[in-house]
Amino acid sequence: MRKERVGLILVILVLFLWVEAGASEGKSVLRASPSRVKPGEKIFLRFSGAPGNNTDWIAIYPVGEKSENYGEWY
């Protein structure tokens, strides 16, 4: 479980840094709060600069997983 938690934190951190770097170029911005979570805790996401389509979505998955292996979506 600890390994999964660390993996999730790393994925969020990488996404945060990647999106923050693009923010200065007028691209989409994604922010996660808090930056560290335990399994079962809530994660709040803020995003801007995206087109705002009805089919837009954000996926969170463990480090090392293929991007196609996302979980449930609503």
Short mmCIF file of C-alpha atoms in Angstrom, two decimals:
data_model
loop_
_atom_site.label_atom_id
_atom_site.label_comp_id
_atom_site.label_asym_id
_atom_site.label_seq_id
_atom_site.Cartn_x
_atom_site.Cartn_y
_atom_site.Cartn_z
CA MET A 1 0.00 0.00 0.00
CA ARG A 2 2.86 2.39 0.79
CA LYS A 3 4.38 1.71 -2.64
CA GLU A 4 1.07 2.61 -4.30
CA ARG A 5 0.82 5.81 -2.25
CA VAL A 6 4.35 6.86 -3.21
CA GLY A 7 3.61 6.05 -6.85
CA LEU A 8 0.44 8.14 -6.80
CA ILE A 9 2.25 11.06 -5.20
CA LEU A 10 4.97 10.88 -7.86
CA VAL A 11 2.41 10.83 -10.69
CA ILE A 12 0.66 13.89 -9.26
CA LEU A 13 3.96 15.69 -8.75
CA VAL A 14 5.11 14.97 -12.31
CA LEU A 15 1.77 16.12 -13.72
CA PHE A 16 1.89 19.25 -11.57
CA LEU A 17 5.42 20.17 -12.65
CA TRP A 18 4.74 19.35 -16.30
CA VAL A 19 1.58 21.46 -16.39
CA GLU A 20 3.12 24.30 -14.39
CA ALA A 21 5.99 24.47 -16.89
CA GLY A 22 3.49 24.77 -19.72
CA ALA A 23 1.51 27.50 -17.94
CA SER A 24 4.08 30.12 -18.84
CA GLU A 25 3.52 29.25 -22.51
CA GLY A 26 -0.26 29.81 -22.34
CA LYS A 27 -1.09 26.10 -22.22
CA SER A 28 -3.42 24.13 -19.99
CA VAL A 29 -2.78 24.25 -16.24
CA LEU A 30 -3.58 21.49 -13.73
CA ARG A 31 -3.14 21.92 -9.98
CA ALA A 32 -3.67 19.23 -7.33
CA SER A 33 -4.33 19.92 -3.66
CA PRO A 34 -3.07 18.59 -1.36
CA SER A 35 0.16 17.58 -3.03
CA ARG A 36 0.41 14.40 -0.91
CA VAL A 37 -2.46 12.06 -0.12
CA LYS A 38 -3.10 8.71 1.49
CA PRO A 39 -5.34 6.07 -0.08
CA GLY A 40 -8.98 7.08 0.38
CA GLU A 41 -8.27 10.79 0.88
CA LYS A 42 -9.78 13.38 -1.41
CA ILE A 43 -7.75 15.14 -4.08
CA PHE A 44 -8.94 18.48 -5.39
CA LEU A 45 -7.95 19.42 -8.93
CA ARG A 46 -8.09 22.82 -10.59
CA PHE A 47 -7.52 23.20 -14.28
CA SER A 48 -7.60 26.05 -16.75
CA GLY A 49 -6.63 26.70 -20.33
CA ALA A 50 -8.35 23.51 -21.51
CA PRO A 51 -11.00 23.72 -24.24
CA GLY A 52 -13.79 22.78 -21.81
CA ASN A 53 -15.33 20.03 -23.92
CA ASN A 54 -18.01 17.84 -22.34
CA THR A 55 -15.76 14.82 -22.90
CA ASP A 56 -12.61 16.24 -21.22
CA TRP A 57 -11.30 14.16 -18.31
CA ILE A 58 -8.30 13.75 -16.01
CA ALA A 59 -6.83 10.33 -15.15
CA ILE A 60 -4.73 9.43 -12.11
CA TYR A 61 -2.94 6.10 -12.05
CA PRO A 62 0.11 4.55 -10.37
CA VAL A 63 3.64 5.25 -11.57
CA GLY A 64 4.73 2.64 -14.08
CA GLU A 65 1.22 1.92 -15.34
CA LYS A 66 0.42 2.44 -19.00
CA SER A 67 -1.75 5.50 -19.61
CA GLU A 68 -4.39 3.17 -21.06
CA ASN A 69 -4.82 1.51 -17.63
CA TYR A 70 -6.92 4.25 -16.07
CA GLY A 71 -9.66 3.35 -13.60
CA GLU A 72 -13.37 4.05 -13.62
CA TRP A 73 -14.73 7.28 -15.04
CA TYR A 74 -18.04 9.07 -14.61
#
